[in-house]
Coordinates of C-alpha atoms in Angstrom, one line a residue:
Chain A
M1 CA 194.4 -9.1 53.1
I2 CA 196.2 -9.1 56.6
G3 CA 198.2 -11.9 58.3
G4 CA 196.2 -14.4 56.3
S5 CA 192.8 -13.0 56.8
P6 CA 190.3 -11.2 54.8
W7 CA 189.5 -7.6 55.7
K8 CA 186.6 -5.3 54.7
V9 CA 187.5 -1.6 54.9
Q10 CA 184.2 -0.1 56.4
K11 CA 184.9 3.3 56.1
S12 CA 188.2 5.3 55.3
E13 CA 189.3 8.9 55.6
F14 CA 192.3 10.6 54.2
T15 CA 194.1 13.1 55.6
K16 CA 197.7 14.7 54.4
S17 CA 199.2 17.8 56.2
G18 CA 202.8 20.0 56.0
R19 CA 205.3 17.5 55.9
N20 CA 203.8 14.8 57.7
T21 CA 203.0 11.3 56.1
A22 CA 199.6 11.2 53.8
I23 CA 197.9 8.7 56.0
C24 CA 194.4 7.2 55.9
K25 CA 192.4 6.4 58.9
M26 CA 190.5 3.1 58.1
K27 CA 187.8 1.0 60.1
L28 CA 188.5 -2.7 59.0
K29 CA 186.3 -5.8 59.4
N30 CA 187.9 -9.1 59.4
L31 CA 185.2 -11.4 57.5
L32 CA 186.7 -14.5 59.0
N33 CA 185.7 -13.6 62.3
G34 CA 183.9 -10.5 62.5
M35 CA 186.4 -8.4 64.5
Q36 CA 186.0 -4.8 63.5
T37 CA 189.5 -2.4 64.2
E38 CA 190.4 1.6 63.8
T39 CA 193.5 1.4 62.3
V40 CA 195.5 3.7 60.1
Y41 CA 197.7 3.2 57.1
K42 CA 200.3 5.5 55.4
A43 CA 198.9 6.4 52.6
D44 CA 201.3 4.1 50.3
D45 CA 201.2 1.4 52.2
K46 CA 200.6 -1.7 49.9
F47 CA 198.0 -4.7 50.4
E48 CA 197.4 -7.9 48.8
M49 CA 193.8 -7.9 47.3
V50 CA 191.5 -10.5 48.2
V51 CA 189.3 -11.4 45.7
L52 CA 185.9 -12.1 46.3
E53 CA 183.4 -14.2 44.6
Q54 CA 179.6 -12.0 44.4
K55 CA 176.3 -13.0 43.3
E56 CA 172.9 -11.4 42.9
V57 CA 170.4 -12.7 45.9
T58 CA 166.8 -11.8 47.1
Y59 CA 165.9 -12.5 50.7
S60 CA 163.5 -15.4 51.1
Y61 CA 163.1 -16.2 55.1
F62 CA 164.3 -16.9 58.5
A63 CA 164.5 -20.1 59.8
D64 CA 166.0 -19.3 63.1
P65 CA 168.9 -18.3 63.2
M66 CA 169.8 -18.4 59.7
Y67 CA 168.4 -16.3 57.1
V68 CA 167.5 -17.6 53.8
F69 CA 168.4 -15.9 50.2
V70 CA 168.3 -17.7 46.9
D71 CA 170.4 -16.7 44.1
T72 CA 169.1 -16.6 40.5
E73 CA 169.2 -20.2 39.9
F74 CA 166.9 -20.5 43.1
E75 CA 169.9 -22.0 45.2
Q76 CA 169.3 -21.3 48.8
I77 CA 172.3 -19.2 50.5
E78 CA 172.4 -19.1 54.5
I79 CA 173.7 -16.9 56.4
E80 CA 173.6 -15.7 60.1
K81 CA 172.4 -12.6 61.7
D82 CA 176.2 -11.8 63.5
D83 CA 177.5 -11.9 59.6
L84 CA 174.5 -9.6 58.4
D85 CA 176.0 -6.5 60.7
A86 CA 174.0 -3.4 60.5
V87 CA 171.9 -4.6 57.1
I88 CA 169.6 -6.5 59.3
D89 CA 167.7 -3.2 60.5
Y90 CA 166.7 -3.6 56.6
I91 CA 165.8 -7.4 56.4
E92 CA 161.9 -7.5 55.9
D93 CA 159.7 -10.3 55.1
G94 CA 158.5 -9.4 51.5
M95 CA 161.4 -7.2 50.5
E96 CA 162.5 -7.1 46.7
D97 CA 165.7 -5.2 46.8
V98 CA 168.5 -7.6 44.9
C99 CA 171.3 -7.7 47.2
N100 CA 175.0 -8.8 46.7
A101 CA 176.1 -11.8 48.9
V102 CA 179.6 -12.0 48.9
F103 CA 181.8 -15.0 48.9
Y104 CA 185.2 -15.9 50.6
N105 CA 186.9 -19.6 49.9
D106 CA 182.9 -20.6 49.2
K107 CA 181.5 -19.6 52.4
V108 CA 178.9 -16.4 52.3
I109 CA 180.8 -14.1 54.6
S110 CA 178.2 -10.7 54.1
I111 CA 175.3 -9.6 52.2
D112 CA 175.3 -5.9 50.9
L113 CA 172.2 -4.3 49.9
P114 CA 171.8 -1.6 47.0
N115 CA 173.0 1.4 48.1
T116 CA 169.2 3.2 48.3
I117 CA 166.7 1.2 49.9
T118 CA 162.8 1.9 50.2
R119 CA 161.0 0.9 53.5
E120 CA 157.4 1.7 54.5
I121 CA 157.2 3.5 58.3
I122 CA 154.9 1.9 60.5
Y123 CA 155.1 4.2 63.6
T124 CA 155.5 7.7 64.1
E125 CA 154.1 10.6 66.0
P126 CA 151.6 13.0 64.2
S127 CA 153.9 15.6 62.4
A128 CA 153.6 18.9 64.0
R129 CA 151.6 21.6 61.5
G130 CA 153.3 23.9 59.4
D131 CA 156.7 22.9 58.6
T132 CA 157.5 21.2 55.1
S133 CA 160.6 22.1 54.5
G134 CA 161.9 18.4 55.1
K135 CA 164.5 20.0 57.6
V136 CA 162.8 19.5 61.0
M137 CA 163.4 16.3 61.5
K138 CA 161.4 13.0 64.2
T139 CA 161.9 9.4 64.7
A140 CA 159.9 6.8 62.9
R141 CA 160.1 2.9 63.4
L142 CA 160.3 0.4 60.3
K143 CA 159.1 -2.9 60.1
S144 CA 162.1 -4.3 61.3
G145 CA 161.9 -2.4 64.7
K146 CA 165.0 0.2 63.4
E147 CA 164.3 3.2 64.4
M148 CA 165.6 6.1 62.4
S149 CA 164.9 9.9 61.8
V150 CA 162.9 11.2 59.2
S151 CA 161.0 14.6 57.9
A152 CA 158.6 15.6 60.2
F153 CA 156.0 15.6 57.4
C154 CA 156.2 11.4 56.9
E155 CA 153.8 9.3 58.2
I156 CA 152.4 6.3 59.3
G157 CA 152.7 4.2 56.4
D158 CA 154.6 6.3 53.8
F159 CA 157.5 4.6 52.1
V160 CA 161.1 6.4 52.5
E161 CA 164.3 6.0 50.8
I162 CA 167.0 5.0 52.7
D163 CA 170.9 5.0 52.3
S164 CA 171.7 1.6 53.0
R165 CA 175.7 2.3 54.0
T166 CA 174.9 5.2 56.2
G167 CA 171.3 4.3 57.4
E168 CA 170.8 7.8 56.5
Y169 CA 166.6 9.3 55.4
K170 CA 167.2 10.3 52.2
S171 CA 163.6 11.4 50.7
R172 CA 159.9 10.3 51.3
V173 CA 158.8 8.0 48.1
K174 CA 155.3 8.2 46.4
R175 CA 153.9 4.7 46.2
Chain B
M1 CA 207.7 2.4 89.3
T2 CA 206.6 2.5 85.4
A3 CA 208.2 -0.6 84.0
V4 CA 210.3 0.8 80.7
P5 CA 211.6 -0.9 77.5
Q6 CA 215.3 -2.2 78.5
R7 CA 216.5 -2.5 74.5
C8 CA 215.1 0.1 72.1
S9 CA 215.9 0.5 68.1
I10 CA 215.2 3.6 66.5
F11 CA 215.3 4.1 62.5
C12 CA 215.9 7.4 61.3
A13 CA 216.2 8.2 57.2
I14 CA 217.6 11.8 56.8
V15 CA 215.6 14.1 54.0
D16 CA 217.9 16.7 54.5
N17 CA 219.1 19.1 56.8
F18 CA 219.4 18.1 60.7
G19 CA 215.7 18.3 61.5
D20 CA 214.9 14.3 61.4
I21 CA 218.6 13.6 63.2
G22 CA 217.7 16.4 65.6
V23 CA 214.9 14.8 67.3
C24 CA 216.1 11.3 66.7
W25 CA 219.3 12.3 68.7
R26 CA 217.5 14.1 71.8
L27 CA 214.8 11.3 71.6
A28 CA 217.7 8.4 71.8
R29 CA 219.8 10.6 74.7
Q30 CA 216.7 11.1 77.1
L31 CA 215.7 7.5 76.7
V32 CA 219.1 6.3 77.9
A33 CA 219.4 9.0 80.7
E34 CA 216.5 9.2 82.3
Y35 CA 215.0 5.8 81.2
G36 CA 218.0 3.9 81.1
V37 CA 217.3 2.5 78.0
D38 CA 219.6 0.7 75.7
V39 CA 219.1 2.2 72.7
T40 CA 220.8 2.1 69.3
L41 CA 219.9 5.2 66.7
W42 CA 220.3 3.6 63.2
V43 CA 220.7 6.3 60.5
D44 CA 221.2 6.1 57.2
D45 CA 223.7 9.1 56.6
A46 CA 227.0 8.6 58.4
A47 CA 228.3 11.6 56.9
L48 CA 225.9 14.0 58.0
V49 CA 225.5 12.5 61.6
A50 CA 229.2 12.9 62.1
K51 CA 229.0 16.3 60.9
F52 CA 225.7 16.3 63.3
L53 CA 227.6 15.4 66.4
K54 CA 231.1 17.0 65.5
R55 CA 232.8 13.4 65.2
A56 CA 234.8 11.7 62.6
Q57 CA 232.8 9.3 60.4
A58 CA 234.8 6.6 61.3
E59 CA 234.7 6.8 65.0
L60 CA 230.7 7.3 64.8
C61 CA 229.9 3.5 65.6
E62 CA 233.3 2.7 67.3
E63 CA 231.7 3.8 70.8
R64 CA 228.8 4.6 72.1
I65 CA 227.9 8.8 72.1
E66 CA 226.4 10.0 75.2
G67 CA 225.2 6.9 75.7
V68 CA 223.7 6.1 72.5
Q69 CA 224.9 3.2 70.0
I70 CA 224.9 4.8 66.4
G71 CA 224.2 2.0 63.5
I72 CA 224.0 2.8 59.9
W73 CA 221.4 1.5 57.7
S74 CA 219.9 2.1 54.1
S75 CA 216.8 0.7 52.1
S76 CA 218.8 -1.8 50.5
W77 CA 220.7 -2.5 53.6
E78 CA 221.2 -6.1 54.8
P79 CA 221.7 -6.6 58.8
S80 CA 223.6 -9.3 59.9
A81 CA 222.5 -12.3 62.1
T82 CA 224.0 -9.9 65.2
E83 CA 222.3 -6.8 64.0
S84 CA 219.3 -8.7 63.7
D85 CA 219.1 -10.3 66.8
A86 CA 219.7 -6.9 68.5
I87 CA 217.0 -5.4 66.9
I88 CA 214.7 -8.2 67.1
S89 CA 215.4 -8.5 70.7
S90 CA 214.7 -4.8 71.4
N91 CA 211.4 -4.3 73.4
L92 CA 210.7 -1.3 71.3
L93 CA 211.1 -0.4 67.8
I94 CA 210.9 3.3 66.7
E95 CA 210.7 4.4 62.6
A96 CA 211.2 8.0 62.9
F97 CA 208.9 10.0 60.4
A98 CA 207.7 7.3 58.7
C99 CA 211.0 6.0 57.0
A100 CA 210.1 2.6 55.7
L101 CA 212.2 -0.5 56.9
P102 CA 214.4 -2.8 55.0
E103 CA 212.5 -5.9 53.5
T104 CA 215.3 -7.9 54.8
L105 CA 214.6 -6.6 58.5
L106 CA 211.0 -7.3 57.8
S107 CA 211.8 -11.1 57.1
A108 CA 213.7 -11.2 60.1
L109 CA 210.4 -9.9 62.5
G110 CA 208.1 -11.9 60.7
A111 CA 210.6 -15.1 61.6
A112 CA 210.7 -13.7 65.3
A113 CA 208.6 -15.2 68.1
R114 CA 207.8 -12.1 69.3
V115 CA 207.9 -8.6 67.6
P116 CA 209.0 -5.8 69.5
I117 CA 206.1 -2.7 70.5
W118 CA 206.7 -1.0 66.9
I119 CA 206.1 2.6 66.9
N120 CA 206.1 5.1 63.9
L121 CA 207.2 8.6 65.5
E122 CA 205.3 11.2 63.4
Y123 CA 206.3 14.4 62.6
L124 CA 205.0 17.2 65.0
S125 CA 201.3 18.9 64.0
A126 CA 199.1 21.3 65.9
E127 CA 195.9 19.8 63.3
S128 CA 193.1 18.4 65.4
W129 CA 193.0 15.1 63.1
V130 CA 195.9 14.3 65.1
E131 CA 194.2 13.7 68.1
D132 CA 191.8 11.5 66.9
H133 CA 194.6 9.2 64.9
H134 CA 197.5 9.6 68.1
L135 CA 198.1 5.6 69.3
L136 CA 196.3 4.0 66.4
A137 CA 197.7 1.0 64.8
S138 CA 198.5 -0.2 61.6
L139 CA 197.8 -4.0 60.9
V140 CA 201.2 -5.2 59.0
S141 CA 201.4 -8.5 57.4
L142 CA 205.2 -10.1 57.9
P143 CA 206.4 -12.8 55.8
G144 CA 205.9 -16.0 57.2
R145 CA 203.9 -14.9 60.4
A146 CA 200.1 -15.9 61.0
D147 CA 199.1 -13.1 62.4
P148 CA 199.6 -9.3 61.8
A149 CA 201.7 -7.1 63.7
Q150 CA 200.9 -3.9 65.6
K151 CA 202.7 -0.9 64.2
T152 CA 201.3 2.0 66.5
F153 CA 201.5 5.5 64.9
F154 CA 202.7 8.4 67.9
F155 CA 202.1 11.8 66.8
P156 CA 203.9 14.8 69.2
G157 CA 201.7 17.7 69.6
F158 CA 200.5 20.1 71.8
T159 CA 197.6 18.4 73.7
A160 CA 197.0 16.1 76.5
R161 CA 195.7 13.7 74.0
T162 CA 198.6 13.8 71.8
G163 CA 202.1 12.3 72.1
G164 CA 203.3 15.5 73.9
L165 CA 206.6 17.5 73.0
L166 CA 210.0 16.1 73.9
R167 CA 211.4 17.9 76.9
E168 CA 214.6 16.8 79.2
S169 CA 213.4 16.6 83.0
D170 CA 216.0 19.3 83.2
L171 CA 215.6 21.8 80.6
L172 CA 213.3 24.3 82.3
V173 CA 215.9 24.4 85.4
R174 CA 218.3 25.3 82.8
H175 CA 216.7 27.7 81.0
T176 CA 216.0 29.5 84.3
L177 CA 219.4 29.1 85.4
W178 CA 220.4 31.2 82.0
Q179 CA 217.9 33.4 82.3
R180 CA 218.6 34.2 85.8
E181 CA 221.4 36.2 85.1
E182 CA 220.6 36.7 81.5
Q183 CA 223.1 39.4 81.0
I184 CA 226.4 38.1 82.3
E185 CA 225.5 34.7 80.2
R186 CA 224.9 36.9 77.4
Q187 CA 228.1 38.5 77.5
R188 CA 229.8 34.5 78.0
L189 CA 227.6 33.3 75.2
L190 CA 229.1 35.9 72.6
T191 CA 232.5 35.8 74.1
E192 CA 232.3 32.8 73.2
L193 CA 230.5 32.2 69.4
V194 CA 231.8 36.0 68.4
P195 CA 234.9 37.2 69.9
A196 CA 235.0 39.8 67.5
L197 CA 232.2 41.8 68.7
N198 CA 233.1 41.1 72.4
G199 CA 232.5 44.8 74.6
S200 CA 229.9 45.1 72.3
L201 CA 226.7 44.2 74.5
T202 CA 224.9 46.7 75.8
N203 CA 221.8 46.4 78.1
D204 CA 219.5 48.1 75.4
L205 CA 220.6 45.7 72.8
V206 CA 218.2 43.4 71.3
L207 CA 219.8 39.9 70.8
V208 CA 218.0 37.8 67.6
S209 CA 218.8 34.3 66.6
L210 CA 218.3 33.4 63.1
F211 CA 217.7 29.8 62.0
T212 CA 215.5 29.9 59.1
Y213 CA 214.8 28.5 55.1
E214 CA 216.1 31.0 52.4
S215 CA 213.2 33.6 52.9
E216 CA 212.1 36.5 50.6
S217 CA 211.1 38.3 53.9
L218 CA 214.5 38.1 55.8
G219 CA 216.0 41.7 53.6
G220 CA 213.1 43.6 54.8
C221 CA 213.4 42.7 58.6
L222 CA 216.6 43.3 58.6
A223 CA 216.6 46.6 56.9
A224 CA 214.5 47.7 59.6
M225 CA 216.3 46.4 62.4
A226 CA 219.3 48.4 61.1
Q227 CA 216.7 51.7 60.7
D228 CA 216.0 50.8 64.4
H229 CA 216.9 53.5 67.6
V230 CA 218.0 50.5 69.1
P231 CA 220.6 48.0 68.5
T232 CA 219.8 44.8 67.4
L233 CA 222.8 41.9 67.2
C234 CA 221.5 39.0 64.9
L235 CA 223.3 35.5 65.4
V236 CA 223.1 33.2 62.1
P237 CA 223.9 30.0 62.4
E238 CA 226.2 28.8 59.2
G239 CA 223.4 27.4 57.1
R240 CA 220.5 28.1 54.7
S241 CA 219.5 31.5 56.4
L242 CA 222.9 32.9 55.4
S243 CA 222.2 33.0 51.6
S244 CA 219.6 35.1 52.4
V245 CA 221.7 36.9 54.9
Q246 CA 224.5 38.0 52.4
R247 CA 221.6 39.2 49.7
F248 CA 220.7 41.8 51.9
L249 CA 224.5 42.8 52.8
E250 CA 225.1 43.1 49.3
L251 CA 229.3 42.2 50.7
P252 CA 231.8 40.6 47.7
D253 CA 232.6 38.0 50.0
A254 CA 230.6 35.5 51.9
L255 CA 230.5 36.3 55.7
R256 CA 232.5 33.3 57.5
V257 CA 232.2 32.2 61.3
G258 CA 233.1 34.2 63.4
E259 CA 233.0 37.5 61.1
A260 CA 230.6 40.0 61.8
A261 CA 228.9 42.9 59.3
V262 CA 227.1 46.3 60.6
R263 CA 224.0 48.0 58.9
G264 CA 223.0 51.0 60.9
A265 CA 221.8 49.9 64.5
L266 CA 222.1 46.2 63.5
S267 CA 225.3 43.7 63.5
I268 CA 225.2 40.5 62.0
A269 CA 227.1 37.9 63.2
V270 CA 227.9 34.3 61.9
I271 CA 228.0 31.3 64.4
P272 CA 229.6 27.7 64.0
F273 CA 226.5 25.0 63.8
L274 CA 226.2 24.6 67.5
S275 CA 225.5 21.5 69.5
Q276 CA 221.9 20.9 70.8
D277 CA 222.9 21.7 74.4
D278 CA 224.2 25.2 73.0
Y279 CA 221.5 25.9 71.1
D280 CA 219.0 25.5 73.8
R281 CA 221.5 28.2 75.6
L282 CA 221.2 30.2 72.7
L283 CA 217.7 30.4 72.4
S284 CA 217.3 30.9 76.3
L285 CA 219.6 34.4 75.8
C286 CA 218.2 35.8 72.9
D287 CA 215.0 38.4 72.8
F288 CA 213.6 36.7 69.5
N289 CA 214.5 33.4 68.1
F290 CA 213.9 32.7 64.0
V291 CA 213.3 28.8 64.2
R292 CA 212.1 26.1 61.6
G293 CA 211.3 23.0 61.1
E294 CA 210.1 20.7 63.7
D295 CA 213.7 20.5 66.1
S296 CA 214.3 24.4 66.9
F297 CA 210.7 25.6 66.9
V298 CA 210.0 23.0 69.7
R299 CA 213.1 24.2 71.3
A300 CA 212.1 27.6 71.1
Q301 CA 209.1 27.1 72.8
W302 CA 210.8 26.1 75.7
A303 CA 212.9 28.7 76.0
A304 CA 210.4 31.0 77.1
R305 CA 211.0 33.6 74.1
P306 CA 208.8 35.4 71.1
L307 CA 209.6 33.0 68.0
L308 CA 209.1 32.8 64.6
W309 CA 208.2 29.9 63.1
H310 CA 209.7 29.3 59.4
I311 CA 207.5 26.3 58.5
Y312 CA 208.7 23.5 56.0
P313 CA 207.4 24.9 53.1
Q314 CA 205.3 22.2 51.3
Q315 CA 203.4 22.3 47.4
E316 CA 200.6 24.4 46.9
Q317 CA 200.9 26.6 50.6
A318 CA 200.1 23.1 52.0
H319 CA 202.2 24.0 55.1
L320 CA 199.6 27.0 55.8
Q321 CA 197.1 24.8 57.3
K322 CA 199.4 23.3 59.4
L323 CA 200.6 26.5 60.5
D324 CA 197.8 28.2 61.3
A325 CA 196.6 25.1 63.6
F326 CA 199.6 25.9 65.8
L327 CA 198.9 29.8 65.1
D328 CA 195.3 28.5 66.6
I329 CA 196.1 26.9 69.1
Q330 CA 198.7 28.9 70.8
G331 CA 196.2 31.8 70.4
E332 CA 193.4 30.1 71.9
E333 CA 195.7 29.6 75.3
S334 CA 196.7 33.4 75.0
Q335 CA 192.8 34.6 74.7
R336 CA 192.2 32.0 77.9
E337 CA 194.9 34.0 80.0
N338 CA 194.4 37.8 79.2
A339 CA 191.0 38.3 77.1
P340 CA 190.7 39.1 74.8
Q341 CA 194.3 37.9 73.0
A342 CA 196.6 41.2 73.3
A343 CA 197.7 43.2 70.2
S344 CA 200.7 42.2 70.8
S345 CA 200.3 38.6 70.2
M346 CA 198.3 39.1 67.1
A347 CA 200.7 41.0 65.6
L348 CA 203.5 38.2 66.1
R349 CA 200.9 36.2 64.5
Q350 CA 200.4 38.8 61.4
F351 CA 204.2 38.5 61.3
V352 CA 204.6 34.8 61.4
R353 CA 201.9 34.7 58.7
L354 CA 202.9 36.9 56.3
W355 CA 206.9 35.5 56.7
N356 CA 205.7 32.1 55.6
L357 CA 204.0 33.7 52.8
G358 CA 207.1 35.4 51.9
E359 CA 205.7 38.9 52.4
D360 CA 207.5 42.0 52.9
C361 CA 208.0 42.1 56.9
Q362 CA 209.5 45.4 57.2
E363 CA 206.7 47.3 59.1
L364 CA 205.9 44.9 61.2
W365 CA 209.5 43.9 63.1
H366 CA 208.9 48.2 63.2
H367 CA 205.5 47.2 64.9
L368 CA 206.5 44.4 66.8
R369 CA 210.3 45.2 67.8
P370 CA 208.7 47.5 70.9
Q371 CA 206.4 44.9 72.2
L372 CA 209.3 41.9 72.4
P373 CA 209.0 42.3 76.5
E374 CA 205.3 41.7 76.7
L375 CA 205.4 38.9 73.8
R376 CA 208.4 37.4 76.0
E377 CA 206.1 37.5 79.1
Q378 CA 203.2 35.6 76.9
A379 CA 206.2 33.2 75.6
G380 CA 206.5 32.4 79.2
K381 CA 202.9 31.4 79.9
W382 CA 202.8 29.5 76.4
Q383 CA 206.1 27.3 78.0
Q384 CA 204.5 27.2 81.4
H385 CA 201.2 25.8 79.7
L386 CA 203.1 23.4 77.8
A387 CA 205.0 21.9 80.9
E388 CA 202.0 21.0 82.7
M389 CA 201.6 18.5 80.0
P390 CA 203.5 14.8 80.2
D391 CA 206.8 15.1 77.8
L392 CA 207.1 12.8 74.8
A393 CA 209.7 10.3 76.1
A394 CA 207.5 9.9 78.8
N395 CA 204.3 9.3 77.0
L396 CA 206.3 6.9 74.8
M397 CA 207.4 4.7 78.1
R398 CA 203.8 5.2 79.5
F399 CA 202.4 3.7 76.2
C400 CA 205.1 0.8 76.4
H401 CA 204.1 -0.1 79.8
T402 CA 200.8 -0.4 78.8
R403 CA 201.1 -2.4 75.6
S404 CA 203.5 -4.5 78.0
R405 CA 201.2 -5.7 80.3

């Protein structure tokens, strides 16, 4: 909690050098207005922690402009595209991932996906023969339209594991 | 014309020695002299500051010293309403070296209509991460304030993407004047500092200043100077270097200010703790300067003379990374100037590193001493390279101007 607003730490990087103060560089997002900022703090600076309510939800459907999720008691939870951030790239009809809806003051402020998700490649160029090491990468498109780098041996119709926090390709999976 | 802050409050918590106050005092003086800023320097150790400024402690806050008002604070300090108002009405508030401001002052800031431009002035480092962190801000919750205040981290450094180094506008001219008639100026300096040695100055004398922490490497280095075929005069200000010097001399009584001792080709003289301006002159007139911490380290670079940096030692050798970053950045510049890097600068690098590891440096000094003229030339180029960048106070004023627009 900073200055009356809840902020989410999206990325942090610790630095300690010689006599300099130990510092932490952080990318923060204001959970109320969505503003993002890059900041730096002394490592011993203290913050008031925000207690957020979380619920398990699954994606149901898109009713423009709201994305609708349902919780385990079949209560509908609506969230705007802007509040879905980078997660929006992995929201697809029919997805079965159990997500976390995060609430502040009874308002849903974000949806977190599992760290590892599986998505289908709907388009990629045919791979060149010979390289199966996985080190050579090429571009592939997911159902959402998101384009990402995958191993060169991946083909249309393959499923790949993705780290939802970084958006990085992890591996091809068999289904 | 760049609009500059009219009033500035600098808070300094003195950890040990004169390093922290040295940097803050230089900055305060420069802001007053060159930018006409009304500066109050808040310090938490009046006795040490009185010694540093060569003033009686009781007189410290009575009147401005070189245009700077001194104030006394502590972590449990409760500023009076007048003091609080004066700080809050500053356009610029500087926390030096991440010293935490007292809660009472933070509350007063929270209640103020406007929070000054708030800076955390950090220690100097040549490490690459500094460029990424310079001018990033903390968002700070202040009591009673809905919007967070911004505290900007200001990192001194050696590149254009950092806050730069402290350098008064006339500093390089002063060095040029001192060095133009070096022998005459040296004679004058030695007459003032060590009258007992008057007349002993020869043209081939190697003049060395020694301002380090206690060091295991010093004994071997002094032994090498004693064995040399050219005379060396080592000037040691009172303080921490002296205990290691005493160990080398093995005298029954400690040397006092103004006294000297001779071992072979080496004379060692103890000089008084110098004012900042006199110390600049000493650095300018020596052939080699042993310096430590941050302030003397920066000043020795402006003096354009070869130097050994005794970096502030940390647990688990954490300081070595910082040392290497400086040696690397200096080495890169030297390489750019005269590829491949000169053997003399490689030898100096090795000397600095081994000294900071507490290793024996006797052989290295033998190897290094004949290369001092070449190293002097390189130190001059390094000084010119640094002088191409704006100084720290100028960068700070530019930042304030940008923020206040």
